[in-house]
PDB file of C-alpha atoms (C1' of nucleotides) in Angstrom:
ATOM      1  CA  UNK A   1     -24.976  23.701-164.085  1.00 51.00           C
ATOM      2  CA  UNK A   2     -25.548  25.083-167.564  1.00 56.00           C
ATOM      3  CA  UNK A   3     -25.617  28.861-168.045  1.00 55.00           C
ATOM      4  CA  UNK A   4     -29.399  28.903-168.399  1.00 60.00           C
ATOM      5  CA  UNK A   5     -30.145  27.341-165.038  1.00 61.00           C
ATOM      6  CA  UNK A   6     -27.469  29.590-163.535  1.00 60.00           C
ATOM      7  CA  UNK A   7     -29.379  32.558-164.776  1.00 68.00           C
ATOM      8  CA  UNK A   8     -32.547  31.021-163.428  1.00 88.00           C
ATOM      9  CA  UNK A   9     -31.309  30.483-159.910  1.00 92.00           C
ATOM     10  CA  UNK A  10     -29.673  33.898-159.741  1.00 93.00           C
ATOM     11  CA  UNK A  11     -32.853  35.608-160.807  1.00 93.00           C
ATOM     12  CA  UNK A  12     -34.893  33.525-158.450  1.00 95.00           C
ATOM     13  CA  UNK A  13     -32.545  34.283-155.589  1.00 97.00           C
ATOM     14  CA  UNK A  14     -32.483  38.010-156.175  1.00 95.00           C
ATOM     15  CA  UNK A  15     -36.263  38.029-156.327  1.00 95.00           C
ATOM     16  CA  UNK A  16     -36.431  36.094-153.081  1.00 97.00           C
ATOM     17  CA  UNK A  17     -33.989  38.509-151.466  1.00 97.00           C
ATOM     18  CA  UNK A  18     -35.978  41.518-152.542  1.00 97.00           C
ATOM     19  CA  UNK A  19     -39.323  40.147-151.434  1.00 97.00           C
ATOM     20  CA  UNK A  20     -37.935  38.889-148.157  1.00 98.00           C
ATOM     21  CA  UNK A  21     -36.098  42.068-147.178  1.00 98.00           C
ATOM     22  CA  UNK A  22     -38.833  44.465-148.270  1.00 97.00           C
ATOM     23  CA  UNK A  23     -41.571  42.506-146.583  1.00 98.00           C
ATOM     24  CA  UNK A  24     -39.815  41.569-143.368  1.00 98.00           C
ATOM     25  CA  UNK A  25     -38.398  45.015-142.751  1.00 97.00           C
ATOM     26  CA  UNK A  26     -41.827  46.581-143.190  1.00 97.00           C
ATOM     27  CA  UNK A  27     -43.382  43.902-140.994  1.00 98.00           C
ATOM     28  CA  UNK A  28     -40.780  44.631-138.356  1.00 98.00           C
ATOM     29  CA  UNK A  29     -41.365  48.378-138.468  1.00 97.00           C
ATOM     30  CA  UNK A  30     -45.138  48.234-138.532  1.00 97.00           C
ATOM     31  CA  UNK A  31     -45.443  45.636-135.780  1.00 98.00           C
ATOM     32  CA  UNK A  32     -42.927  47.463-133.628  1.00 97.00           C
ATOM     33  CA  UNK A  33     -44.332  50.945-134.023  1.00 96.00           C
ATOM     34  CA  UNK A  34     -48.014  50.041-133.901  1.00 97.00           C
ATOM     35  CA  UNK A  35     -48.022  47.152-131.449  1.00 98.00           C
ATOM     36  CA  UNK A  36     -44.668  47.059-129.700  1.00 97.00           C
ATOM     37  CA  UNK A  37     -43.912  43.610-131.081  1.00 98.00           C
ATOM     38  CA  UNK A  38     -40.851  42.307-132.867  1.00 98.00           C
ATOM     39  CA  UNK A  39     -41.455  40.054-135.850  1.00 98.00           C
ATOM     40  CA  UNK A  40     -40.165  36.967-134.041  1.00 98.00           C
ATOM     41  CA  UNK A  41     -42.379  37.788-131.110  1.00 98.00           C
ATOM     42  CA  UNK A  42     -45.426  38.128-133.322  1.00 98.00           C
ATOM     43  CA  UNK A  43     -44.620  34.828-134.970  1.00 98.00           C
ATOM     44  CA  UNK A  44     -44.463  33.089-131.611  1.00 98.00           C
ATOM     45  CA  UNK A  45     -47.842  34.545-130.648  1.00 97.00           C
ATOM     46  CA  UNK A  46     -49.201  33.492-134.023  1.00 97.00           C
ATOM     47  CA  UNK A  47     -48.162  29.876-133.584  1.00 96.00           C
ATOM     48  CA  UNK A  48     -49.407  29.737-130.013  1.00 96.00           C
ATOM     49  CA  UNK A  49     -52.721  31.260-131.042  1.00 94.00           C
ATOM     50  CA  UNK A  50     -53.126  28.712-133.793  1.00 89.00           C
ATOM     51  CA  UNK A  51     -52.257  25.745-131.595  1.00 81.00           C
ATOM     52  CA  UNK A  52     -53.598  26.659-128.205  1.00 66.00           C
ATOM     53  CA  UNK A  53     -56.950  25.055-128.772  1.00 59.00           C
ATOM     54  CA  UNK A  54     -58.516  22.309-126.732  1.00 42.00           C
ATOM     55  CA  UNK A  55     -56.006  19.616-127.573  1.00 43.00           C
ATOM     56  CA  UNK A  56     -53.048  19.348-125.193  1.00 42.00           C
ATOM     57  CA  UNK A  57     -54.781  21.692-122.789  1.00 54.00           C
ATOM     58  CA  UNK A  58     -53.936  24.863-124.681  1.00 75.00           C
ATOM     59  CA  UNK A  59     -50.255  24.326-124.201  1.00 85.00           C
ATOM     60  CA  UNK A  60     -47.325  24.065-126.569  1.00 89.00           C
ATOM     61  CA  UNK A  61     -43.900  22.669-125.878  1.00 93.00           C
ATOM     62  CA  UNK A  62     -40.829  24.786-126.563  1.00 95.00           C
ATOM     63  CA  UNK A  63     -39.430  22.070-128.793  1.00 95.00           C
ATOM     64  CA  UNK A  64     -42.583  21.999-130.905  1.00 94.00           C
ATOM     65  CA  UNK A  65     -42.429  25.744-131.241  1.00 96.00           C
ATOM     66  CA  UNK A  66     -38.772  25.600-132.188  1.00 97.00           C
ATOM     67  CA  UNK A  67     -39.548  23.125-134.941  1.00 95.00           C
ATOM     68  CA  UNK A  68     -41.938  25.582-136.558  1.00 95.00           C
ATOM     69  CA  UNK A  69     -39.720  28.632-136.427  1.00 96.00           C
ATOM     70  CA  UNK A  70     -36.599  29.746-138.192  1.00 97.00           C
ATOM     71  CA  UNK A  71     -34.885  30.614-134.951  1.00 98.00           C
ATOM     72  CA  UNK A  72     -32.166  28.917-132.938  1.00 98.00           C
ATOM     73  CA  UNK A  73     -32.974  27.297-129.617  1.00 98.00           C
ATOM     74  CA  UNK A  74     -31.265  30.106-127.717  1.00 98.00           C
ATOM     75  CA  UNK A  75     -32.937  32.874-129.683  1.00 98.00           C
ATOM     76  CA  UNK A  76     -36.315  31.262-129.140  1.00 98.00           C
ATOM     77  CA  UNK A  77     -35.624  30.906-125.435  1.00 98.00           C
ATOM     78  CA  UNK A  78     -34.902  34.617-125.168  1.00 98.00           C
ATOM     79  CA  UNK A  79     -37.847  35.605-127.350  1.00 98.00           C
ATOM     80  CA  UNK A  80     -40.184  33.651-125.101  1.00 98.00           C
ATOM     81  CA  UNK A  81     -38.551  35.234-122.054  1.00 98.00           C
ATOM     82  CA  UNK A  82     -39.273  38.678-123.477  1.00 98.00           C
ATOM     83  CA  UNK A  83     -42.892  37.725-124.134  1.00 98.00           C
ATOM     84  CA  UNK A  84     -43.196  36.318-120.648  1.00 98.00           C
ATOM     85  CA  UNK A  85     -41.851  39.508-119.104  1.00 97.00           C
ATOM     86  CA  UNK A  86     -44.387  41.454-121.139  1.00 97.00           C
ATOM     87  CA  UNK A  87     -47.119  39.219-119.798  1.00 97.00           C
ATOM     88  CA  UNK A  88     -48.140  37.902-123.203  1.00 97.00           C
ATOM     89  CA  UNK A  89     -47.066  34.308-122.708  1.00 96.00           C
ATOM     90  CA  UNK A  90     -47.010  31.995-119.705  1.00 95.00           C
ATOM     91  CA  UNK A  91     -44.603  29.196-118.933  1.00 94.00           C
ATOM     92  CA  UNK A  92     -45.682  26.059-117.153  1.00 91.00           C
ATOM     93  CA  UNK A  93     -43.704  23.064-116.038  1.00 88.00           C
ATOM     94  CA  UNK A  94     -44.405  19.707-117.629  1.00 86.00           C
ATOM     95  CA  UNK A  95     -45.447  17.041-115.179  1.00 88.00           C
ATOM     96  CA  UNK A  96     -44.083  14.183-117.227  1.00 89.00           C
ATOM     97  CA  UNK A  97     -40.757  15.695-118.176  1.00 91.00           C
ATOM     98  CA  UNK A  98     -39.418  18.377-115.928  1.00 90.00           C
ATOM     99  CA  UNK A  99     -36.841  19.403-118.477  1.00 93.00           C
ATOM    100  CA  UNK A 100     -39.568  20.588-120.819  1.00 92.00           C
ATOM    101  CA  UNK A 101     -41.594  23.796-120.725  1.00 91.00           C
ATOM    102  CA  UNK A 102     -45.168  24.276-121.737  1.00 93.00           C
ATOM    103  CA  UNK A 103     -46.188  27.612-123.174  1.00 95.00           C
ATOM    104  CA  UNK A 104     -49.569  29.243-123.474  1.00 93.00           C
ATOM    105  CA  UNK A 105     -50.989  32.569-124.518  1.00 94.00           C
ATOM    106  CA  UNK A 106     -52.256  34.777-121.743  1.00 94.00           C
ATOM    107  CA  UNK A 107     -55.539  36.610-122.388  1.00 94.00           C
ATOM    108  CA  UNK A 108     -53.496  39.762-122.911  1.00 96.00           C
ATOM    109  CA  UNK A 109     -51.274  37.862-125.317  1.00 96.00           C
ATOM    110  CA  UNK A 110     -54.277  36.834-127.375  1.00 95.00           C
ATOM    111  CA  UNK A 111     -55.536  40.404-127.407  1.00 96.00           C
ATOM    112  CA  UNK A 112     -52.220  41.752-128.619  1.00 97.00           C
ATOM    113  CA  UNK A 113     -52.013  39.116-131.282  1.00 97.00           C
ATOM    114  CA  UNK A 114     -55.538  39.820-132.497  1.00 97.00           C
ATOM    115  CA  UNK A 115     -54.786  43.535-132.537  1.00 98.00           C
ATOM    116  CA  UNK A 116     -51.588  43.037-134.521  1.00 98.00           C
ATOM    117  CA  UNK A 117     -52.977  40.518-136.972  1.00 97.00           C
ATOM    118  CA  UNK A 118     -54.573  43.008-139.385  1.00 98.00           C
ATOM    119  CA  UNK A 119     -51.317  44.947-139.545  1.00 98.00           C
ATOM    120  CA  UNK A 120     -49.404  41.780-140.353  1.00 98.00           C
ATOM    121  CA  UNK A 121     -51.910  40.727-142.975  1.00 96.00           C
ATOM    122  CA  UNK A 122     -51.997  44.153-144.579  1.00 97.00           C
ATOM    123  CA  UNK A 123     -48.235  44.194-145.071  1.00 98.00           C
ATOM    124  CA  UNK A 124     -48.318  40.744-146.630  1.00 97.00           C
ATOM    125  CA  UNK A 125     -51.133  41.801-148.949  1.00 96.00           C
ATOM    126  CA  UNK A 126     -49.201  44.880-149.937  1.00 96.00           C
ATOM    127  CA  UNK A 127     -46.063  42.975-150.855  1.00 97.00           C
ATOM    128  CA  UNK A 128     -47.282  39.593-152.016  1.00 95.00           C
ATOM    129  CA  UNK A 129     -50.757  40.032-153.436  1.00 87.00           C
TER     130      UNK A 129
ATOM    131  CA  UNK B   1     -58.925  40.888-148.317  1.00 51.00           C
ATOM    132  CA  UNK B   2     -61.053  37.845-149.091  1.00 56.00           C
ATOM    133  CA  UNK B   3     -60.151  34.549-147.416  1.00 55.00           C
ATOM    134  CA  UNK B   4     -58.733  33.136-150.608  1.00 60.00           C
ATOM    135  CA  UNK B   5     -56.166  35.827-151.185  1.00 61.00           C
ATOM    136  CA  UNK B   6     -55.335  35.692-147.474  1.00 60.00           C
ATOM    137  CA  UNK B   7     -54.520  32.055-147.874  1.00 68.00           C
ATOM    138  CA  UNK B   8     -52.512  32.905-150.935  1.00 88.00           C
ATOM    139  CA  UNK B   9     -50.341  35.514-149.306  1.00 93.00           C
ATOM    140  CA  UNK B  10     -49.781  33.410-146.204  1.00 93.00           C
ATOM    141  CA  UNK B  11     -48.683  30.436-148.249  1.00 93.00           C
ATOM    142  CA  UNK B  12     -46.515  32.625-150.413  1.00 95.00           C
ATOM    143  CA  UNK B  13     -44.931  34.234-147.370  1.00 97.00           C
ATOM    144  CA  UNK B  14     -44.196  30.981-145.594  1.00 95.00           C
ATOM    145  CA  UNK B  15     -42.623  29.631-148.767  1.00 95.00           C
ATOM    146  CA  UNK B  16     -40.500  32.742-149.060  1.00 97.00           C
ATOM    147  CA  UNK B  17     -39.449  32.453-145.420  1.00 97.00           C
ATOM    148  CA  UNK B  18     -38.457  28.834-145.830  1.00 97.00           C
ATOM    149  CA  UNK B  19     -36.486  29.384-149.017  1.00 97.00           C
ATOM    150  CA  UNK B  20     -34.804  32.498-147.683  1.00 98.00           C
ATOM    151  CA  UNK B  21     -33.758  31.037-144.340  1.00 98.00           C
ATOM    152  CA  UNK B  22     -32.645  27.677-145.658  1.00 97.00           C
ATOM    153  CA  UNK B  23     -30.665  29.185-148.483  1.00 98.00           C
ATOM    154  CA  UNK B  24     -29.097  32.125-146.698  1.00 98.00           C
ATOM    155  CA  UNK B  25     -28.065  30.147-143.654  1.00 97.00           C
ATOM    156  CA  UNK B  26     -26.388  27.529-145.810  1.00 97.00           C
ATOM    157  CA  UNK B  27     -24.757  30.247-147.889  1.00 98.00           C
ATOM    158  CA  UNK B  28     -23.492  31.863-144.722  1.00 98.00           C
ATOM    159  CA  UNK B  29     -22.083  28.616-143.355  1.00 97.00           C
ATOM    160  CA  UNK B  30     -20.493  27.437-146.575  1.00 97.00           C
ATOM    161  CA  UNK B  31     -18.943  30.779-147.447  1.00 98.00           C
ATOM    162  CA  UNK B  32     -17.659  31.244-143.913  1.00 97.00           C
ATOM    163  CA  UNK B  33     -16.200  27.773-143.424  1.00 96.00           C
ATOM    164  CA  UNK B  34     -14.765  27.330-146.907  1.00 97.00           C
ATOM    165  CA  UNK B  35     -13.667  30.857-147.737  1.00 98.00           C
ATOM    166  CA  UNK B  36     -13.757  32.930-144.575  1.00 97.00           C
ATOM    167  CA  UNK B  37     -16.381  35.254-146.012  1.00 98.00           C
ATOM    168  CA  UNK B  38     -19.655  36.427-144.580  1.00 98.00           C
ATOM    169  CA  UNK B  39     -22.603  36.552-146.944  1.00 98.00           C
ATOM    170  CA  UNK B  40     -22.699  40.351-146.958  1.00 98.00           C
ATOM    171  CA  UNK B  41     -18.999  40.405-147.672  1.00 98.00           C
ATOM    172  CA  UNK B  42     -19.380  38.016-150.563  1.00 98.00           C
ATOM    173  CA  UNK B  43     -22.202  40.118-151.959  1.00 98.00           C
ATOM    174  CA  UNK B  44     -20.040  43.222-151.874  1.00 98.00           C
ATOM    175  CA  UNK B  45     -17.260  41.406-153.703  1.00 97.00           C
ATOM    176  CA  UNK B  46     -19.804  40.105-156.204  1.00 97.00           C
ATOM    177  CA  UNK B  47     -21.098  43.560-157.033  1.00 96.00           C
ATOM    178  CA  UNK B  48     -17.619  45.028-157.255  1.00 95.00           C
ATOM    179  CA  UNK B  49     -16.499  42.187-159.498  1.00 94.00           C
ATOM    180  CA  UNK B  50     -19.438  42.716-161.794  1.00 89.00           C
ATOM    181  CA  UNK B  51     -19.003  46.470-162.021  1.00 82.00           C
ATOM    182  CA  UNK B  52     -15.274  46.985-161.847  1.00 65.00           C
ATOM    183  CA  UNK B  53     -14.818  46.891-165.571  1.00 59.00           C
ATOM    184  CA  UNK B  54     -13.320  49.575-167.741  1.00 41.00           C
ATOM    185  CA  UNK B  55     -16.028  52.168-167.178  1.00 43.00           C
ATOM    186  CA  UNK B  56     -15.394  54.564-164.284  1.00 42.00           C
ATOM    187  CA  UNK B  57     -11.857  53.258-163.980  1.00 53.00           C
ATOM    188  CA  UNK B  58     -12.760  50.043-162.176  1.00 73.00           C
ATOM    189  CA  UNK B  59     -14.178  51.922-159.261  1.00 84.00           C
ATOM    190  CA  UNK B  60     -17.544  51.966-157.544  1.00 88.00           C
ATOM    191  CA  UNK B  61     -18.934  54.583-155.237  1.00 92.00           C
ATOM    192  CA  UNK B  62     -20.171  53.585-151.803  1.00 95.00           C
ATOM    193  CA  UNK B  63     -23.538  55.126-152.560  1.00 95.00           C
ATOM    194  CA  UNK B  64     -23.949  53.069-155.710  1.00 94.00           C
ATOM    195  CA  UNK B  65     -23.064  49.956-153.784  1.00 96.00           C
ATOM    196  CA  UNK B  66     -25.532  50.835-151.078  1.00 97.00           C
ATOM    197  CA  UNK B  67     -28.304  51.189-153.631  1.00 96.00           C
ATOM    198  CA  UNK B  68     -27.764  47.621-154.758  1.00 95.00           C
ATOM    199  CA  UNK B  69     -27.635  45.995-151.359  1.00 96.00           C
ATOM    200  CA  UNK B  70     -30.147  45.268-148.637  1.00 97.00           C
ATOM    201  CA  UNK B  71     -27.915  46.776-146.010  1.00 98.00           C
ATOM    202  CA  UNK B  72     -28.017  50.034-144.097  1.00 98.00           C
ATOM    203  CA  UNK B  73     -25.429  52.692-144.762  1.00 98.00           C
ATOM    204  CA  UNK B  74     -23.673  51.988-141.470  1.00 98.00           C
ATOM    205  CA  UNK B  75     -23.650  48.233-141.953  1.00 98.00           C
ATOM    206  CA  UNK B  76     -22.227  48.658-145.429  1.00 98.00           C
ATOM    207  CA  UNK B  77     -19.559  51.015-144.127  1.00 98.00           C
ATOM    208  CA  UNK B  78     -18.417  48.420-141.609  1.00 98.00           C
ATOM    209  CA  UNK B  79     -18.616  45.564-144.087  1.00 98.00           C
ATOM    210  CA  UNK B  80     -16.347  47.455-146.465  1.00 98.00           C
ATOM    211  CA  UNK B  81     -14.007  48.253-143.570  1.00 98.00           C
ATOM    212  CA  UNK B  82     -13.724  44.540-142.794  1.00 98.00           C
ATOM    213  CA  UNK B  83     -13.000  43.771-146.433  1.00 98.00           C
ATOM    214  CA  UNK B  84     -10.420  46.531-146.542  1.00 98.00           C
ATOM    215  CA  UNK B  85      -8.672  45.196-143.444  1.00 97.00           C
ATOM    216  CA  UNK B  86      -8.608  41.765-145.067  1.00 97.00           C
ATOM    217  CA  UNK B  87      -6.995  43.300-148.128  1.00 97.00           C
ATOM    218  CA  UNK B  88      -9.818  42.311-150.466  1.00 97.00           C
ATOM    219  CA  UNK B  89     -11.060  45.785-151.268  1.00 96.00           C
ATOM    220  CA  UNK B  90      -9.348  49.130-151.654  1.00 95.00           C
ATOM    221  CA  UNK B  91     -10.691  52.577-150.883  1.00 94.00           C
ATOM    222  CA  UNK B  92      -9.750  55.593-152.935  1.00 92.00           C
ATOM    223  CA  UNK B  93     -10.665  59.218-152.545  1.00 90.00           C
ATOM    224  CA  UNK B  94     -12.787  60.870-155.194  1.00 89.00           C
ATOM    225  CA  UNK B  95     -11.197  63.889-156.801  1.00 89.00           C
ATOM    226  CA  UNK B  96     -14.484  65.593-157.552  1.00 91.00           C
ATOM    227  CA  UNK B  97     -16.190  65.043-154.247  1.00 93.00           C
ATOM    228  CA  UNK B  98     -13.985  64.467-151.275  1.00 93.00           C
ATOM    229  CA  UNK B  99     -16.889  63.186-149.200  1.00 94.00           C
ATOM    230  CA  UNK B 100     -17.280  60.212-151.478  1.00 94.00           C
ATOM    231  CA  UNK B 101     -15.269  57.003-151.538  1.00 92.00           C
ATOM    232  CA  UNK B 102     -14.386  54.900-154.502  1.00 93.00           C
ATOM    233  CA  UNK B 103     -14.032  51.198-154.010  1.00 95.00           C
ATOM    234  CA  UNK B 104     -12.239  48.602-156.046  1.00 93.00           C
ATOM    235  CA  UNK B 105     -11.402  44.952-155.818  1.00 94.00           C
ATOM    236  CA  UNK B 106      -7.794  44.152-155.079  1.00 94.00           C
ATOM    237  CA  UNK B 107      -6.270  41.264-157.046  1.00 94.00           C
ATOM    238  CA  UNK B 108      -6.575  39.188-153.898  1.00 96.00           C
ATOM    239  CA  UNK B 109     -10.180  40.246-153.609  1.00 96.00           C
ATOM    240  CA  UNK B 110     -10.901  39.044-157.100  1.00 95.00           C
ATOM    241  CA  UNK B 111      -9.178  35.735-156.372  1.00 96.00           C
ATOM    242  CA  UNK B 112     -11.227  35.183-153.236  1.00 97.00           C
ATOM    243  CA  UNK B 113     -14.412  36.015-155.051  1.00 97.00           C
ATOM    244  CA  UNK B 114     -13.602  33.672-157.912  1.00 97.00           C
ATOM    245  CA  UNK B 115     -12.752  30.933-155.443  1.00 98.00           C
ATOM    246  CA  UNK B 116     -15.999  31.419-153.535  1.00 98.00           C
ATOM    247  CA  UNK B 117     -18.248  31.751-156.551  1.00 97.00           C
ATOM    248  CA  UNK B 118     -18.710  28.032-157.228  1.00 98.00           C
ATOM    249  CA  UNK B 119     -19.663  27.486-153.582  1.00 98.00           C
ATOM    250  CA  UNK B 120     -22.221  30.243-153.789  1.00 98.00           C
ATOM    251  CA  UNK B 121     -23.626  28.943-157.046  1.00 96.00           C
ATOM    252  CA  UNK B 122     -23.791  25.369-155.795  1.00 97.00           C
ATOM    253  CA  UNK B 123     -25.866  26.349-152.788  1.00 98.00           C
ATOM    254  CA  UNK B 124     -28.271  28.314-154.966  1.00 97.00           C
ATOM    255  CA  UNK B 125     -28.592  25.359-157.328  1.00 96.00           C
ATOM    256  CA  UNK B 126     -29.247  23.050-154.434  1.00 96.00           C
ATOM    257  CA  UNK B 127     -32.050  25.164-153.017  1.00 97.00           C
ATOM    258  CA  UNK B 128     -33.584  26.878-156.007  1.00 95.00           C
ATOM    259  CA  UNK B 129     -33.067  24.656-159.018  1.00 87.00           C
TER     260      UNK B 129
ATOM    261  C1'  DT C   1     -20.692  85.679-150.492  1.00 64.69           C
ATOM    262  C1'  DC C   2     -21.758  83.331-146.714  1.00 64.69           C
ATOM    263  C1'  DA C   3     -24.964  80.939-143.561  1.00 64.69           C
ATOM    264  C1'  DA C   4     -28.099  77.101-143.648  1.00 64.69           C
ATOM    265  C1'  DA C   5     -29.364  72.850-145.618  1.00 64.69           C
ATOM    266  C1'  DT C   6     -27.837  68.704-147.589  1.00 64.69           C
ATOM    267  C1'  DT C   7     -24.862  64.880-148.586  1.00 64.69           C
ATOM    268  C1'  DA C   8     -21.238  61.100-147.732  1.00 64.69           C
ATOM    269  C1'  DC C   9     -19.283  58.344-144.653  1.00 64.69           C
ATOM    270  C1'  DA C  10     -17.808  56.878-139.916  1.00 64.69           C
ATOM    271  C1'  DT C  11     -18.870  55.719-135.163  1.00 64.69           C
ATOM    272  C1'  DG C  12     -21.253  55.085-130.459  1.00 64.69           C
ATOM    273  C1'  DC C  13     -24.804  52.510-128.800  1.00 64.69           C
ATOM    274  C1'  DT C  14     -28.181  48.926-128.301  1.00 64.69           C
ATOM    275  C1'  DC C  15     -30.409  44.881-129.705  1.00 64.69           C
ATOM    276  C1'  DG C  16     -31.418  40.287-131.577  1.00 64.69           C
ATOM    277  C1'  DT C  17     -29.113  36.217-133.166  1.00 64.69           C
ATOM    278  C1'  DG C  18     -26.128  31.968-133.300  1.00 64.69           C
ATOM    279  C1'  DC C  19     -22.549  29.057-131.181  1.00 64.69           C
ATOM    280  C1'  DA C  20     -20.735  26.870-127.341  1.00 64.69           C
ATOM    281  C1'  DT C  21     -21.396  25.577-122.834  1.00 64.69           C
ATOM    282  C1'  DT C  22     -23.800  24.607-118.555  1.00 64.69           C
ATOM    283  C1'  DG C  23     -27.163  22.573-115.345  1.00 64.69           C
ATOM    284  C1'  DG C  24     -30.479  19.659-114.511  1.00 64.69           C
ATOM    285  C1'  DA C  25     -33.680  15.738-115.899  1.00 64.69           C
ATOM    286  C1'  DT C  26     -34.436  11.560-118.408  1.00 64.69           C
ATOM    287  C1'  DG C  27     -33.150   7.332-120.967  1.00 64.69           C
ATOM    288  C1'  DT C  28     -30.217   3.253-121.677  1.00 64.69           C
ATOM    289  C1'  DC C  29     -27.891  -0.774-120.734  1.00 64.69           C
ATOM    290  C1'  DA C  30     -24.671  -3.850-118.571  1.00 64.69           C
TER     291       DA C  30
ATOM    292  C1'  DT D   1     -28.724   0.123-109.759  1.00 64.69           C
ATOM    293  C1'  DG D   2     -25.155   2.812-111.305  1.00 64.69           C
ATOM    294  C1'  DA D   3     -22.479   4.966-114.925  1.00 64.69           C
ATOM    295  C1'  DC D   4     -22.845   7.154-119.236  1.00 64.69           C
ATOM    296  C1'  DA D   5     -25.194   9.125-123.103  1.00 64.69           C
ATOM    297  C1'  DT D   6     -28.882  12.040-124.453  1.00 64.69           C
ATOM    298  C1'  DC D   7     -32.115  15.663-124.116  1.00 64.69           C
ATOM    299  C1'  DC D   8     -34.322  20.393-122.731  1.00 64.69           C
ATOM    300  C1'  DA D   9     -33.777  24.934-121.723  1.00 64.69           C
ATOM    301  C1'  DA D  10     -30.912  28.890-120.044  1.00 64.69           C
ATOM    302  C1'  DT D  11     -26.816  31.700-120.341  1.00 64.69           C
ATOM    303  C1'  DG D  12     -22.014  33.707-121.502  1.00 64.69           C
ATOM    304  C1'  DC D  13     -20.038  35.433-125.375  1.00 64.69           C
ATOM    305  C1'  DA D  14     -19.095  37.513-129.878  1.00 64.69           C
ATOM    306  C1'  DC D  15     -20.832  39.494-133.908  1.00 64.69           C
ATOM    307  C1'  DG D  16     -23.478  41.778-137.455  1.00 64.69           C
ATOM    308  C1'  DA D  17     -27.262  45.011-138.038  1.00 64.69           C
ATOM    309  C1'  DG D  18     -29.991  49.372-137.577  1.00 64.69           C
ATOM    310  C1'  DC D  19     -30.696  54.003-135.453  1.00 64.69           C
ATOM    311  C1'  DA D  20     -28.974  58.202-134.037  1.00 64.69           C
ATOM    312  C1'  DT D  21     -25.299  61.188-134.188  1.00 64.69           C
ATOM    313  C1'  DG D  22     -20.858  63.320-135.512  1.00 64.69           C
ATOM    314  C1'  DT D  23     -17.645  65.275-138.930  1.00 64.69           C
ATOM    315  C1'  DA D  24     -16.331  67.037-142.977  1.00 64.69           C
ATOM    316  C1'  DA D  25     -17.435  68.429-147.756  1.00 64.69           C
ATOM    317  C1'  DT D  26     -20.626  70.316-150.959  1.00 64.69           C
ATOM    318  C1'  DT D  27     -24.786  72.711-152.558  1.00 64.69           C
ATOM    319  C1'  DT D  28     -28.292  76.172-152.154  1.00 64.69           C
ATOM    320  C1'  DG D  29     -30.345  80.573-152.014  1.00 64.69           C
ATOM    321  C1'  DA D  30     -31.101  85.074-150.093  1.00 64.69           C
TER     322       DA D  30
END
DNA sequence: TCAAATTACATGCTCGTGCATTGGATGTCA
DNA sequence: TGACATCCAATGCACGAGCATGTAATTTGA
């Protein structure tokens, strides 16, 4: 509440704004132009790639995905729909709970993610290293 | 490029994402519900309030504003139009260059900004202190 | 001096996002 | 078991954002 901490938080916030906008807009452009992926789409692939190991049969529930992303339920639903239409992600019904969806990377989805990963990492290095 | 710095930038980025999303979405909600202002609108008022002192006759050029904001030219144009329609900002022609616009806070604009400022500051304190 | 390039701002268009709602499935409890 | 609450995901809707373009004013340079 004192002037000093005010100055602190303002500086911190403007730094955060700058880093966030610079980095995310370059991520968006690079991923889109080089790999045809939006940032949200890449992030979904990234999470699926990291979690689709042996456990749970290579599948991830929408709700689990939602919990790890800064995206509303509806936005995530549409993002996954776009990825599904592009053939990068597959949906599968859940036997135990037919309300829920399971998601998994397709082979093509894994390829695209692996192709895009260096681009993603390079942008982060450039802005955050 | 080494694994360590990769880990560093990834951690840094996910921290930035979390702080940015948490803070900006709460800013957006609080400013909208309490003061009827979008975050971009508040930021425009903030810059105008800070710059509309004696120098340059209390006016700011669109281009100068644009340089200080993370907003495209078109988005800024529309944001200012919204603020103008709400009576919070005034546009004035520039005598020297009739392409350019000058902007200034209206008295009501300054009131709204001063009313919203504590809300804005409180959210920053809460997330960044 | 005047045509071409540049600049400032507005606007048409499309897209991704959030909110509210819906539809269907599951859980709860009397 | 049946009625009601809760939960998951999809969808209608509105809105803010960026890109491309348009319009008008200014600058440039041959």
